[in-house]
Coordinates of C-alpha atoms in Angstrom, one line a residue:
Chain A
M1270 CA 152.3 132.8 -51.3
E1271 CA 150.7 129.7 -49.9
I1272 CA 150.4 129.7 -46.1
R1273 CA 149.8 126.0 -46.0
Q1274 CA 153.5 125.4 -47.5
I1275 CA 154.8 127.8 -44.8
A1276 CA 153.0 126.4 -42.0
T1277 CA 154.2 122.8 -43.2
I1278 CA 157.9 123.7 -42.9
A1279 CA 157.3 125.7 -39.8
G1280 CA 155.6 122.9 -38.1
K1281 CA 158.4 120.5 -38.9
E1282 CA 161.1 122.7 -37.6
F1283 CA 159.0 123.3 -34.5
W1284 CA 158.3 119.8 -33.7
D1285 CA 162.1 118.7 -34.5
R1286 CA 163.1 121.1 -31.5
L1287 CA 160.2 120.0 -29.4
R1288 CA 161.0 116.2 -29.8
N1289 CA 164.9 116.6 -29.4
R1290 CA 164.1 118.5 -26.4
W1291 CA 166.0 121.4 -27.4
V1292 CA 162.7 123.5 -26.3
L1293 CA 162.9 121.8 -22.9
A1294 CA 166.5 122.3 -22.3
V1295 CA 166.7 125.9 -23.2
A1296 CA 163.5 126.5 -21.1
L1297 CA 165.2 125.1 -18.2
V1298 CA 168.3 126.9 -18.6
F1299 CA 166.2 130.3 -18.4
T1300 CA 164.3 129.0 -15.6
A1301 CA 167.3 128.1 -13.5
F1302 CA 169.1 131.3 -14.2
A1303 CA 166.0 133.6 -13.6
L1304 CA 165.6 131.8 -10.1
V1305 CA 169.1 132.0 -9.3
I1306 CA 169.3 135.7 -10.1
A1307 CA 166.0 136.5 -8.4
Y1308 CA 167.2 134.8 -5.0
F1309 CA 171.0 135.1 -5.0
G1310 CA 171.5 138.2 -7.3
A1311 CA 172.3 140.3 -4.2
A1312 CA 174.5 137.9 -2.5
Q1313 CA 177.6 140.1 -3.4
Q1314 CA 176.1 142.7 -1.0
G1315 CA 175.7 140.0 1.7
A1316 CA 171.9 139.3 1.2
V1317 CA 170.1 136.5 0.1
G1318 CA 166.4 136.1 -1.0
F1319 CA 164.2 138.0 -3.4
R1320 CA 164.7 141.8 -3.0
S1321 CA 162.9 143.5 -5.8
I1322 CA 161.6 142.9 -9.3
E1323 CA 163.6 145.8 -10.5
V1324 CA 167.0 144.5 -9.4
T1325 CA 166.1 141.2 -10.6
I1326 CA 165.1 142.4 -14.0
A1327 CA 168.3 144.6 -14.1
S1328 CA 170.4 141.4 -13.5
L1329 CA 168.4 139.3 -15.8
V1330 CA 168.8 141.7 -18.7
S1331 CA 172.4 141.7 -18.5
L1332 CA 172.6 137.8 -18.5
V1333 CA 170.0 137.4 -21.3
I1334 CA 171.8 139.8 -23.5
Y1335 CA 174.6 137.4 -23.7
L1336 CA 172.8 134.3 -23.5
I1337 CA 169.8 134.8 -26.0
P1338 CA 171.8 136.1 -28.9
L1339 CA 174.1 133.0 -28.6
I1340 CA 171.1 130.5 -28.4
A1341 CA 169.4 132.2 -31.3
L1342 CA 172.5 132.2 -33.6
M1343 CA 173.2 128.5 -32.8
L1344 CA 169.6 127.7 -33.5
G1345 CA 169.5 129.3 -36.8
F1346 CA 173.0 129.2 -38.3
D1347 CA 172.5 126.2 -40.3
A1348 CA 168.7 126.7 -41.4
I1349 CA 169.5 126.8 -45.0
V1350 CA 173.3 125.9 -45.2
G1351 CA 172.7 122.8 -43.3
E1352 CA 170.0 121.5 -45.7
R1353 CA 172.2 122.3 -48.5
E1354 CA 175.3 120.5 -47.1
R1355 CA 173.4 117.6 -46.1
G1356 CA 172.1 117.5 -49.8
S1357 CA 168.1 117.7 -48.7
L1358 CA 167.6 121.2 -50.1
D1359 CA 167.4 120.1 -54.0
L1360 CA 164.6 117.7 -52.9
L1361 CA 162.8 120.5 -51.0
L1362 CA 163.2 123.1 -53.9
A1363 CA 161.8 120.5 -56.2
L1364 CA 158.5 120.5 -54.5
P1365 CA 155.6 122.9 -55.1
I1366 CA 157.2 125.4 -52.7
T1367 CA 158.7 128.7 -53.5
R1368 CA 162.1 129.6 -51.8
F1369 CA 160.6 132.3 -50.0
E1370 CA 158.0 130.0 -48.5
L1371 CA 160.7 127.7 -47.4
L1372 CA 162.8 130.5 -45.9
L1373 CA 159.8 131.9 -44.0
G1374 CA 158.7 128.6 -42.9
K1375 CA 162.1 127.9 -41.4
Y1376 CA 162.5 131.2 -39.6
L1377 CA 159.0 131.0 -38.4
G1378 CA 159.2 127.4 -37.0
L1379 CA 162.5 128.2 -35.3
A1380 CA 161.3 131.4 -34.0
A1381 CA 158.2 129.7 -32.4
A1382 CA 160.6 127.0 -30.9
L1383 CA 162.8 129.9 -29.2
A1384 CA 159.7 132.2 -28.2
F1385 CA 158.1 129.1 -26.6
S1386 CA 161.1 128.1 -24.6
T1387 CA 161.6 131.8 -23.7
V1388 CA 158.0 132.4 -22.5
V1389 CA 157.9 128.9 -20.6
G1390 CA 161.2 129.3 -19.1
F1391 CA 160.7 133.0 -17.8
G1392 CA 156.9 132.3 -17.3
L1393 CA 157.8 129.6 -14.7
V1394 CA 159.7 132.2 -12.7
A1395 CA 156.9 134.4 -12.9
L1396 CA 154.6 132.0 -11.4
V1397 CA 157.1 131.1 -8.6
L1398 CA 157.5 135.0 -7.8
A1399 CA 153.7 135.8 -8.4
R1400 CA 152.9 136.0 -4.7
Q1401 CA 155.7 138.5 -3.9
L1402 CA 154.8 140.8 -7.0
D1403 CA 152.2 143.4 -7.5
V1404 CA 150.5 144.3 -10.8
G1405 CA 153.0 146.9 -11.7
A1406 CA 155.9 144.4 -11.2
L1407 CA 154.3 141.7 -13.2
F1408 CA 153.8 144.2 -15.9
H1409 CA 157.6 144.8 -15.9
Y1410 CA 158.5 141.4 -15.8
F1411 CA 156.1 140.6 -18.9
G1412 CA 157.6 143.4 -20.7
F1413 CA 161.1 141.9 -20.0
M1414 CA 159.7 138.8 -21.4
G1415 CA 158.3 140.1 -24.4
S1416 CA 161.5 142.1 -25.2
S1417 CA 163.7 138.9 -24.7
V1418 CA 161.3 137.1 -27.2
L1419 CA 162.0 140.0 -29.6
L1420 CA 165.9 140.0 -28.9
G1421 CA 165.7 136.1 -29.9
M1422 CA 163.7 137.0 -33.1
A1423 CA 166.1 139.6 -34.2
F1424 CA 169.3 137.6 -33.7
L1425 CA 167.5 134.5 -35.2
S1426 CA 166.7 136.7 -38.3
L1427 CA 170.6 137.4 -38.4
A1428 CA 171.3 133.7 -38.1
V1429 CA 169.1 132.6 -40.9
M1430 CA 170.4 135.5 -43.1
L1431 CA 174.0 134.1 -42.5
S1432 CA 172.8 130.5 -43.2
V1433 CA 171.8 131.6 -46.6
F1434 CA 175.0 133.5 -47.4
A1435 CA 177.7 131.2 -45.8
A1436 CA 179.2 128.4 -48.3
D1437 CA 179.2 125.8 -45.6
R1438 CA 178.2 125.0 -42.0
T1439 CA 181.7 125.5 -40.6
R1440 CA 181.7 128.9 -41.9
A1441 CA 178.3 129.5 -41.0
S1442 CA 179.1 128.5 -37.3
G1443 CA 182.4 130.7 -37.4
L1444 CA 180.3 133.8 -38.7
A1445 CA 177.6 133.1 -36.1
I1446 CA 180.3 133.4 -33.4
A1447 CA 181.9 136.5 -34.8
L1448 CA 178.1 138.2 -35.1
W1449 CA 177.8 137.5 -31.4
F1450 CA 181.0 138.9 -30.4
F1451 CA 180.6 141.8 -32.5
F1452 CA 177.1 142.7 -31.4
V1453 CA 177.4 141.6 -27.7
L1454 CA 181.0 142.6 -26.9
V1455 CA 182.9 144.7 -29.4
F1456 CA 180.0 147.1 -30.5
D1457 CA 179.7 148.8 -27.2
L1458 CA 183.5 149.0 -26.6
L1459 CA 183.9 150.8 -29.9
L1460 CA 181.0 153.1 -29.1
L1461 CA 182.3 153.9 -25.7
G1462 CA 186.0 154.3 -27.2
A1463 CA 184.6 156.6 -30.0
L1464 CA 182.8 158.6 -27.2
V1465 CA 185.8 158.9 -24.9
L1466 CA 188.0 159.8 -27.8
G1467 CA 185.6 162.4 -29.6
G1468 CA 184.5 163.8 -26.0
D1469 CA 181.7 166.3 -26.2
G1470 CA 182.9 167.4 -29.6
Y1471 CA 180.9 167.9 -32.9
G1472 CA 178.6 164.9 -33.5
S1473 CA 178.5 163.4 -30.1
E1474 CA 174.7 164.0 -30.0
F1475 CA 174.5 161.2 -32.7
Y1476 CA 176.0 158.6 -30.4
P1477 CA 172.7 157.6 -28.9
Y1478 CA 171.4 156.9 -32.2
L1479 CA 174.2 154.5 -33.0
L1480 CA 172.9 152.4 -30.1
L1481 CA 169.9 151.5 -32.2
A1482 CA 172.2 149.8 -34.8
N1483 CA 172.5 147.0 -32.2
P1484 CA 169.5 144.8 -31.3
A1485 CA 171.1 143.9 -28.1
D1486 CA 171.4 147.5 -27.2
V1487 CA 167.9 148.3 -28.1
F1488 CA 166.7 145.3 -25.7
R1489 CA 168.8 146.8 -23.1
I1490 CA 167.4 150.3 -23.5
L1491 CA 163.9 149.0 -23.7
N1492 CA 164.3 147.2 -20.3
I1493 CA 166.4 149.9 -18.3
F1494 CA 164.1 152.8 -19.3
S1495 CA 161.0 151.2 -17.9
L1496 CA 162.5 151.1 -14.6
D1497 CA 163.2 154.2 -12.4
D1498 CA 165.6 152.6 -10.0
V1499 CA 167.5 150.9 -12.7
R1500 CA 168.1 153.7 -14.9
T1501 CA 170.7 155.2 -12.5
L1502 CA 172.3 151.8 -12.4
Y1503 CA 173.4 152.1 -16.0
G1504 CA 175.7 155.0 -17.4
L1505 CA 174.2 154.7 -20.7
A1506 CA 170.8 155.8 -19.3
T1507 CA 172.3 159.2 -18.7
V1508 CA 173.4 159.8 -22.2
F1509 CA 170.4 158.5 -23.9
P1510 CA 167.8 160.8 -25.0
P1511 CA 164.4 160.1 -23.4
A1512 CA 162.7 161.0 -26.6
L1513 CA 164.1 158.0 -28.3
A1514 CA 163.5 155.8 -25.4
Q1515 CA 159.8 155.5 -26.2
P1516 CA 159.0 151.6 -26.0
W1517 CA 156.8 151.8 -29.1
M1518 CA 159.5 153.3 -31.1
L1519 CA 162.3 150.9 -29.7
G1520 CA 159.7 148.0 -30.2
G1521 CA 159.6 149.3 -33.9
V1522 CA 163.4 149.3 -34.1
M1523 CA 163.3 145.8 -32.9
L1524 CA 160.8 144.6 -35.5
G1525 CA 163.1 146.3 -38.1
W1526 CA 166.1 144.1 -36.8
I1527 CA 163.9 141.3 -37.4
A1528 CA 162.5 142.0 -40.9
L1529 CA 165.7 143.6 -42.6
P1530 CA 167.8 140.5 -42.4
L1531 CA 165.1 138.3 -43.4
V1532 CA 164.5 140.7 -46.6
I1533 CA 168.2 140.3 -47.3
A1534 CA 168.1 136.8 -46.9
A1535 CA 165.3 136.2 -49.1
W1536 CA 166.7 138.5 -51.9
R1537 CA 169.9 136.6 -51.6
F1538 CA 168.0 133.2 -51.6
R1539 CA 165.9 133.9 -54.3
K1540 CA 168.1 131.9 -57.1
Chain B
M532 CA 155.8 134.5 -56.6
P533 CA 153.4 132.6 -58.7
N534 CA 149.9 132.1 -57.3
A535 CA 149.4 128.6 -57.6
S536 CA 145.8 127.2 -58.6
S537 CA 145.5 123.7 -57.3
G538 CA 142.6 122.7 -59.4
A539 CA 143.1 119.7 -61.7
G540 CA 142.0 121.8 -64.8
A541 CA 144.9 124.3 -64.3
D542 CA 147.4 121.4 -63.9
P543 CA 149.2 121.2 -67.2
L544 CA 150.2 117.6 -66.8
A545 CA 146.7 116.6 -65.6
T546 CA 145.9 116.7 -69.4
A547 CA 148.5 114.2 -69.8
A548 CA 146.9 111.8 -67.5
A549 CA 143.4 112.4 -69.0
E550 CA 144.8 111.4 -72.3
Q551 CA 145.6 107.8 -71.0
H552 CA 141.8 107.4 -70.5
P553 CA 139.3 106.6 -73.1
G554 CA 137.2 109.6 -73.9
A555 CA 139.8 112.1 -73.1
Q556 CA 140.5 115.0 -75.4
A557 CA 144.0 114.0 -76.5
T558 CA 144.2 116.7 -79.3
E559 CA 143.4 119.4 -76.8
A560 CA 146.1 118.0 -74.5
T561 CA 148.9 117.9 -77.1
E562 CA 147.9 121.5 -78.4
A563 CA 148.3 122.8 -74.9
A564 CA 151.7 121.4 -74.7
G565 CA 152.8 123.3 -77.8
T566 CA 154.5 120.3 -79.3
T567 CA 153.3 117.0 -80.5
D568 CA 153.3 114.6 -77.3
A569 CA 156.3 116.1 -75.7
V570 CA 156.0 116.4 -71.9
V571 CA 159.4 118.0 -71.7
T572 CA 160.8 120.2 -74.3
V573 CA 164.2 121.7 -74.0
R574 CA 165.2 124.3 -76.5
G575 CA 168.8 125.7 -77.0
V576 CA 169.4 125.3 -73.2
R577 CA 173.0 126.5 -72.0
K578 CA 174.3 126.8 -68.6
H579 CA 177.7 128.5 -68.1
Y580 CA 179.6 128.9 -64.8
G581 CA 182.1 131.7 -65.9
A582 CA 184.0 130.2 -68.6
V583 CA 182.8 126.7 -68.1
H584 CA 180.1 125.5 -70.4
A585 CA 178.3 122.9 -68.2
V586 CA 175.5 122.6 -70.9
D587 CA 176.3 124.0 -74.1
G588 CA 173.0 124.2 -76.4
V589 CA 170.9 121.1 -75.7
D590 CA 167.4 120.4 -77.6
L591 CA 165.4 117.4 -76.4
D592 CA 161.9 116.3 -76.5
I593 CA 160.9 113.8 -73.8
R594 CA 157.7 112.0 -75.0
R595 CA 154.6 111.2 -73.2
G596 CA 154.7 107.9 -71.4
E597 CA 158.2 107.0 -72.3
L598 CA 161.3 105.8 -70.2
F599 CA 163.8 108.1 -71.1
G600 CA 167.5 107.6 -70.3
L601 CA 170.4 110.4 -69.7
I602 CA 173.6 108.9 -69.6
G603 CA 177.2 110.6 -69.6
H604 CA 180.3 110.7 -67.7
N605 CA 180.8 112.7 -64.7
G606 CA 181.0 116.2 -65.8
A607 CA 179.1 115.6 -69.0
G608 CA 176.4 117.9 -67.9
K609 CA 173.6 115.6 -67.3
S610 CA 173.2 116.5 -63.8
T611 CA 173.1 120.2 -64.7
L612 CA 170.5 119.4 -67.3
F613 CA 168.6 117.6 -64.9
K614 CA 168.3 120.2 -62.3
M615 CA 167.5 122.8 -65.0
M616 CA 164.6 120.6 -65.9
L617 CA 163.5 120.5 -62.3
G618 CA 163.9 124.3 -62.0
L619 CA 166.5 124.0 -59.2
V620 CA 169.1 125.8 -61.5
P621 CA 168.1 128.5 -63.9
A622 CA 169.3 128.2 -67.4
S623 CA 171.7 130.9 -68.8
A624 CA 170.0 130.5 -72.2
G625 CA 167.2 128.8 -73.9
E626 CA 164.0 127.3 -72.4
I627 CA 162.7 124.4 -70.9
R628 CA 158.9 123.5 -70.8
I629 CA 157.1 120.9 -68.7
G630 CA 153.7 120.0 -69.9
G631 CA 153.7 123.2 -71.8
V632 CA 154.7 125.5 -68.9
A633 CA 158.0 127.2 -68.8
V634 CA 160.3 125.9 -65.9
G635 CA 160.4 128.8 -63.4
G636 CA 157.5 130.8 -65.0
R637 CA 154.2 131.8 -63.4
D638 CA 152.4 128.6 -63.6
F639 CA 155.6 126.4 -62.8
R640 CA 154.1 125.5 -59.2
A641 CA 151.1 123.9 -60.4
A642 CA 153.0 121.9 -63.1
R643 CA 155.4 120.8 -60.2
R644 CA 152.5 119.2 -58.3
A645 CA 152.5 116.6 -61.1
V646 CA 156.4 116.0 -60.8
G647 CA 158.1 113.6 -58.6
Y648 CA 161.9 113.8 -58.1
L649 CA 164.3 111.2 -56.4
P650 CA 167.6 112.8 -56.0
E651 CA 170.9 110.9 -56.4
N652 CA 171.9 109.8 -53.0
V653 CA 168.6 111.0 -51.5
V654 CA 168.9 112.6 -48.1
L655 CA 165.9 112.4 -45.9
Y656 CA 165.3 113.5 -42.1
D657 CA 166.9 111.0 -39.7
N658 CA 165.0 111.9 -36.7
L659 CA 161.5 111.1 -38.6
T660 CA 160.1 107.6 -39.2
G661 CA 159.3 106.4 -42.7
L662 CA 155.6 107.3 -42.3
E663 CA 156.3 110.6 -40.9
T664 CA 158.8 111.5 -43.7
L665 CA 156.1 110.6 -46.2
H666 CA 153.4 112.7 -44.1
F667 CA 155.8 115.7 -44.4
F668 CA 156.2 115.3 -48.2
A669 CA 152.5 114.5 -49.0
R670 CA 151.5 117.7 -47.1
L671 CA 154.0 119.8 -49.3
K672 CA 152.9 118.2 -52.5
G673 CA 149.2 118.5 -51.6
A674 CA 148.7 114.6 -51.5
A675 CA 146.5 112.9 -49.1
A676 CA 148.0 111.6 -45.8
A677 CA 146.2 108.3 -46.7
D678 CA 148.3 107.7 -49.7
C679 CA 151.5 107.5 -47.5
A680 CA 151.1 104.1 -46.3
P681 CA 150.3 102.5 -49.7
A682 CA 153.3 104.2 -51.1
L683 CA 155.5 102.5 -48.4
E684 CA 153.8 99.3 -49.3
R685 CA 154.7 99.9 -52.9
V686 CA 158.4 100.1 -52.3
G687 CA 158.4 97.3 -49.8
L688 CA 158.9 99.3 -46.5
A689 CA 155.5 98.8 -45.0
Q690 CA 157.2 96.8 -42.1
A691 CA 159.7 99.6 -41.3
A692 CA 156.9 102.5 -41.5
R693 CA 157.4 103.3 -37.8
R694 CA 161.0 102.9 -37.6
R695 CA 163.2 106.1 -37.6
V696 CA 165.2 106.8 -40.8
R697 CA 168.3 106.9 -38.8
E698 CA 168.0 102.9 -38.5
Y699 CA 167.4 102.5 -42.2
S700 CA 169.9 101.0 -44.6
K701 CA 171.2 102.8 -47.6
G702 CA 168.9 100.7 -49.9
M703 CA 165.9 101.3 -47.5
R704 CA 166.5 105.1 -47.8
Q705 CA 166.7 104.9 -51.4
R706 CA 163.3 103.1 -51.5
L707 CA 161.9 105.6 -49.0
G708 CA 163.1 108.4 -51.4
F709 CA 161.4 106.6 -54.2
A710 CA 158.1 106.4 -52.1
Q711 CA 158.4 110.1 -51.7
A712 CA 158.8 110.7 -55.4
L713 CA 155.5 108.7 -56.0
L714 CA 153.4 110.7 -53.6
G715 CA 150.8 112.8 -55.2
K716 CA 150.4 110.4 -58.4
P717 CA 153.0 112.2 -60.5
R718 CA 152.8 112.3 -64.2
L719 CA 156.4 112.9 -64.6
L720 CA 159.1 111.1 -62.7
F721 CA 162.6 112.5 -62.6
L722 CA 164.9 109.6 -61.1
D723 CA 168.7 110.6 -60.8
E724 CA 170.8 107.3 -60.5
P725 CA 167.6 105.6 -58.7
T726 CA 169.1 102.1 -58.2
T727 CA 172.3 103.4 -56.2
G728 CA 172.7 101.4 -53.1
L729 CA 169.9 98.7 -54.1
D730 CA 170.6 95.0 -54.1
P731 CA 169.8 93.2 -57.5
E732 CA 166.3 91.9 -56.1
A733 CA 165.5 95.5 -55.1
I734 CA 166.7 96.9 -58.6
R735 CA 164.5 94.1 -60.3
D736 CA 161.5 95.3 -58.1
F737 CA 162.3 99.0 -58.8
Y738 CA 162.1 98.6 -62.7
A739 CA 159.0 96.2 -62.2
T740 CA 157.4 99.3 -60.5
L741 CA 158.7 101.4 -63.3
R742 CA 156.8 99.2 -65.8
E743 CA 153.7 99.5 -63.9
L744 CA 154.0 103.1 -63.8
R745 CA 154.7 103.2 -67.6
A746 CA 151.6 101.1 -68.3
E747 CA 149.7 103.9 -66.2
G748 CA 151.1 106.5 -68.7
V749 CA 153.8 108.1 -66.2
T750 CA 156.7 109.7 -68.2
M751 CA 160.1 108.9 -66.6
V752 CA 163.4 110.5 -67.1
L753 CA 166.3 108.7 -65.4
T754 CA 170.0 108.6 -65.2
S755 CA 172.2 105.7 -64.3
H756 CA 175.9 105.0 -64.6
I757 CA 175.3 101.2 -64.8
L758 CA 174.6 101.1 -68.7
A759 CA 174.1 97.5 -68.7
E760 CA 171.2 98.1 -66.4
I761 CA 169.6 100.9 -68.4
Q762 CA 170.0 99.7 -71.9
E763 CA 167.7 96.8 -71.6
R764 CA 165.0 99.1 -69.8
V765 CA 164.8 102.5 -71.4
D766 CA 162.7 103.3 -74.5
R767 CA 165.1 106.1 -75.7
L768 CA 168.1 107.6 -74.4
A769 CA 170.4 110.5 -74.8
I770 CA 174.2 110.3 -74.5
M771 CA 175.8 113.6 -73.4
A772 CA 179.3 114.6 -73.3
A773 CA 181.0 118.2 -72.9
G774 CA 177.8 119.7 -72.3
K775 CA 176.1 118.5 -75.6
V776 CA 173.6 115.7 -76.5
Q777 CA 175.9 113.4 -78.6
A778 CA 173.3 111.0 -79.6
L779 CA 169.7 110.5 -79.1
G780 CA 167.3 107.5 -80.0
T781 CA 166.6 103.9 -79.1
V782 CA 169.4 101.8 -78.3
Q783 CA 168.9 99.8 -81.3
A784 CA 169.0 103.0 -83.5
L785 CA 172.2 104.1 -81.7
R786 CA 173.9 100.8 -82.2
E787 CA 172.8 101.0 -86.0
R788 CA 174.2 104.5 -86.3
M789 CA 177.5 103.6 -84.9
D790 CA 177.9 100.6 -87.1
L791 CA 179.5 98.7 -84.6
P792 CA 180.8 95.2 -85.8
L793 CA 179.2 92.0 -84.4
N794 CA 181.4 89.7 -82.3
I795 CA 181.2 86.1 -82.8
E796 CA 182.8 83.6 -80.7
L797 CA 183.4 80.1 -82.0
R798 CA 184.2 77.2 -79.5
V799 CA 186.8 74.9 -81.4
A800 CA 189.0 72.2 -80.1
A801 CA 192.7 73.2 -80.4
V802 CA 193.4 70.5 -83.1
E803 CA 190.6 71.9 -85.2
I804 CA 191.8 75.5 -85.2
A805 CA 193.9 75.5 -88.1
A806 CA 191.3 73.8 -90.2
V807 CA 188.6 76.1 -89.1
R808 CA 190.7 79.3 -89.9
A809 CA 191.3 77.9 -93.4
A810 CA 187.6 77.3 -93.8
L811 CA 186.9 80.9 -92.7
A812 CA 189.4 82.3 -95.1
G813 CA 186.7 82.9 -97.9
L814 CA 184.2 84.7 -95.4
P815 CA 183.7 88.5 -95.6
L816 CA 185.1 89.0 -91.8
L817 CA 186.7 92.0 -90.4
A818 CA 189.0 90.1 -88.2
V819 CA 189.7 86.7 -86.8
G820 CA 191.6 86.2 -83.7
D821 CA 192.2 83.7 -81.0
C822 CA 190.6 83.6 -77.9
E823 CA 190.1 81.1 -75.0
G824 CA 188.6 77.9 -76.1
G825 CA 188.4 78.8 -79.9
L826 CA 188.3 81.8 -82.1
A827 CA 186.8 85.2 -82.0
L828 CA 185.7 86.8 -85.1
Q829 CA 184.2 90.2 -86.2
C830 CA 181.8 90.9 -89.1
R831 CA 179.6 93.8 -90.3
R832 CA 176.1 93.6 -89.1
E833 CA 174.3 93.5 -92.5
L834 CA 176.4 90.2 -93.1
K835 CA 175.2 88.5 -89.9
M836 CA 173.1 86.1 -91.5
A837 CA 175.4 85.4 -94.4
V838 CA 178.3 84.5 -91.9
L839 CA 176.1 82.5 -89.7
E840 CA 174.9 80.4 -92.5
A841 CA 178.4 79.7 -93.6
L842 CA 179.5 78.9 -90.0
T843 CA 176.7 76.2 -89.6
M844 CA 178.6 74.2 -92.6
L845 CA 181.5 73.8 -89.8
A846 CA 179.1 72.1 -87.4
G847 CA 181.6 69.1 -87.1
R848 CA 184.5 71.3 -86.0
V849 CA 182.8 73.9 -84.1
S850 CA 181.0 72.9 -81.0
D851 CA 179.4 76.3 -80.2
I852 CA 178.5 79.6 -81.5
R853 CA 178.1 82.9 -79.4
V854 CA 176.9 86.1 -81.1
R855 CA 177.5 89.3 -79.0
E856 CA 175.7 92.3 -80.1
P857 CA 177.5 95.7 -79.3
S858 CA 176.6 96.7 -75.8
L859 CA 175.6 100.4 -75.0
E860 CA 179.0 100.5 -73.3
D861 CA 180.6 100.2 -76.7
V862 CA 178.0 102.7 -78.3
F863 CA 178.5 105.0 -75.3
F864 CA 182.2 105.1 -75.5
G865 CA 181.9 105.5 -79.3
F866 CA 180.0 108.6 -78.9
A867 CA 181.4 110.0 -75.8
D868 CA 185.2 109.9 -77.3

């Protein structure tokens, strides 16, 4: 494996996103949403203004859980199939670069663009809020930012995987939307339905483990378990065994969600 | 994944380069290649897609420093063969070697460093400028960034170096694709329909560059559907049909093998036609027919001189004689059908 080749591909992907202002646009969206939520999140309760970091993070989590998977899937769905459809893939593959290096370079470049947007977008808000936050609150906020980056990486990995499998861009975009619906909307409903139907019967203790099969849920658990006030806001928290809620373990599951689709993509793309 | 060694000594095609210079050990280079003087060897190669036999048992040697043409109808298998030689498509059976290295094998990456490729309808990145495009490919090929500006100059794009590819015409894109293929001083060039979209002047410049490259000892494989264009320029060619090489050799050899008749046109005034016909009666011609402005004859190649000698006797009645050699088109359709 040649790092130089991977870095060249990754560098091009990153600079492309920087130059066409994708990074700027996404960062601005994150900043705007985060500021609005921080200051107006409690407007329903008749209050305006920043209240607490915990409530802010809880609101941000429920927003980011929709937004980041969508952005990541849109960013990566045509990584390979787009090159193939445009006709530029053959030229790349005839160069002294392996298919794995090309795939990894694409992923890393896109991941860097997404991570950069996320960190800059939410980081700006941290600067704005810095005076009103103590060290503990900042720690929580940085935890939220870090897990947001991981969430993006996981869905980007899924996107790159389907970009290898899809026959054309149209199908790839359809699959990306389907994947988003499944993980962000349908998965939890199915799980809740199963929980309600199955009640407290045999096997119900396995349900919490099934949450690990969805990177969006892993993200949610990562964030709500670090905040005592917030835990009570979510029903899920009460059914989730604390033993599973170790941040290092959830982080490991997230890394698995990043690695596994990439491994499958590399296997499929090898020929 | 093969670990590439970028040293020149490990580069199988670098030995081909060395052979062009005095003092280089040519015998070593050819022995390393396994066959005499062949840069590309194709042995028993097949490619099957289910029941479709796209390439059905091809054997081919492409010699060092030659300009080799590959022609055939759409679906004849030439694109598939091209892609297999580049390692883009794995062969179902058989073996292809580039500079003695098996395509797709352990040392193939090093061999690829000495290969340039211009795909048919080359697609580059619209958002980059011409120079940025070449910088990107130069990095991937391990070529120096300083080589990029001269490469643009060579294809006549120096003026457009800082313009985005989005603004390029089709011909300019094709030339940029060619500049990309020339990066890293390749010893072997694969050019797929390289003159598509070029105007006649650019086509002339393009072939002038190919001649320069051949003088430098670069081996080139090109496909073209413009047969008249290719037949004057390639050293040898292979005609493919139904997944097989139907004919292989120089244009001249193929013509002779086909034994196509010569066409001779005589310019004759209308009043003289009957007399000329009568005079031709004794000649060993295959056919005599009318054509615009005179008569059209066909004769066997080996009788060319005898027939021409007889025709000069008719100088008073025949005002002009045109001899037309069978074109590659005739040869091509003869083999492909």
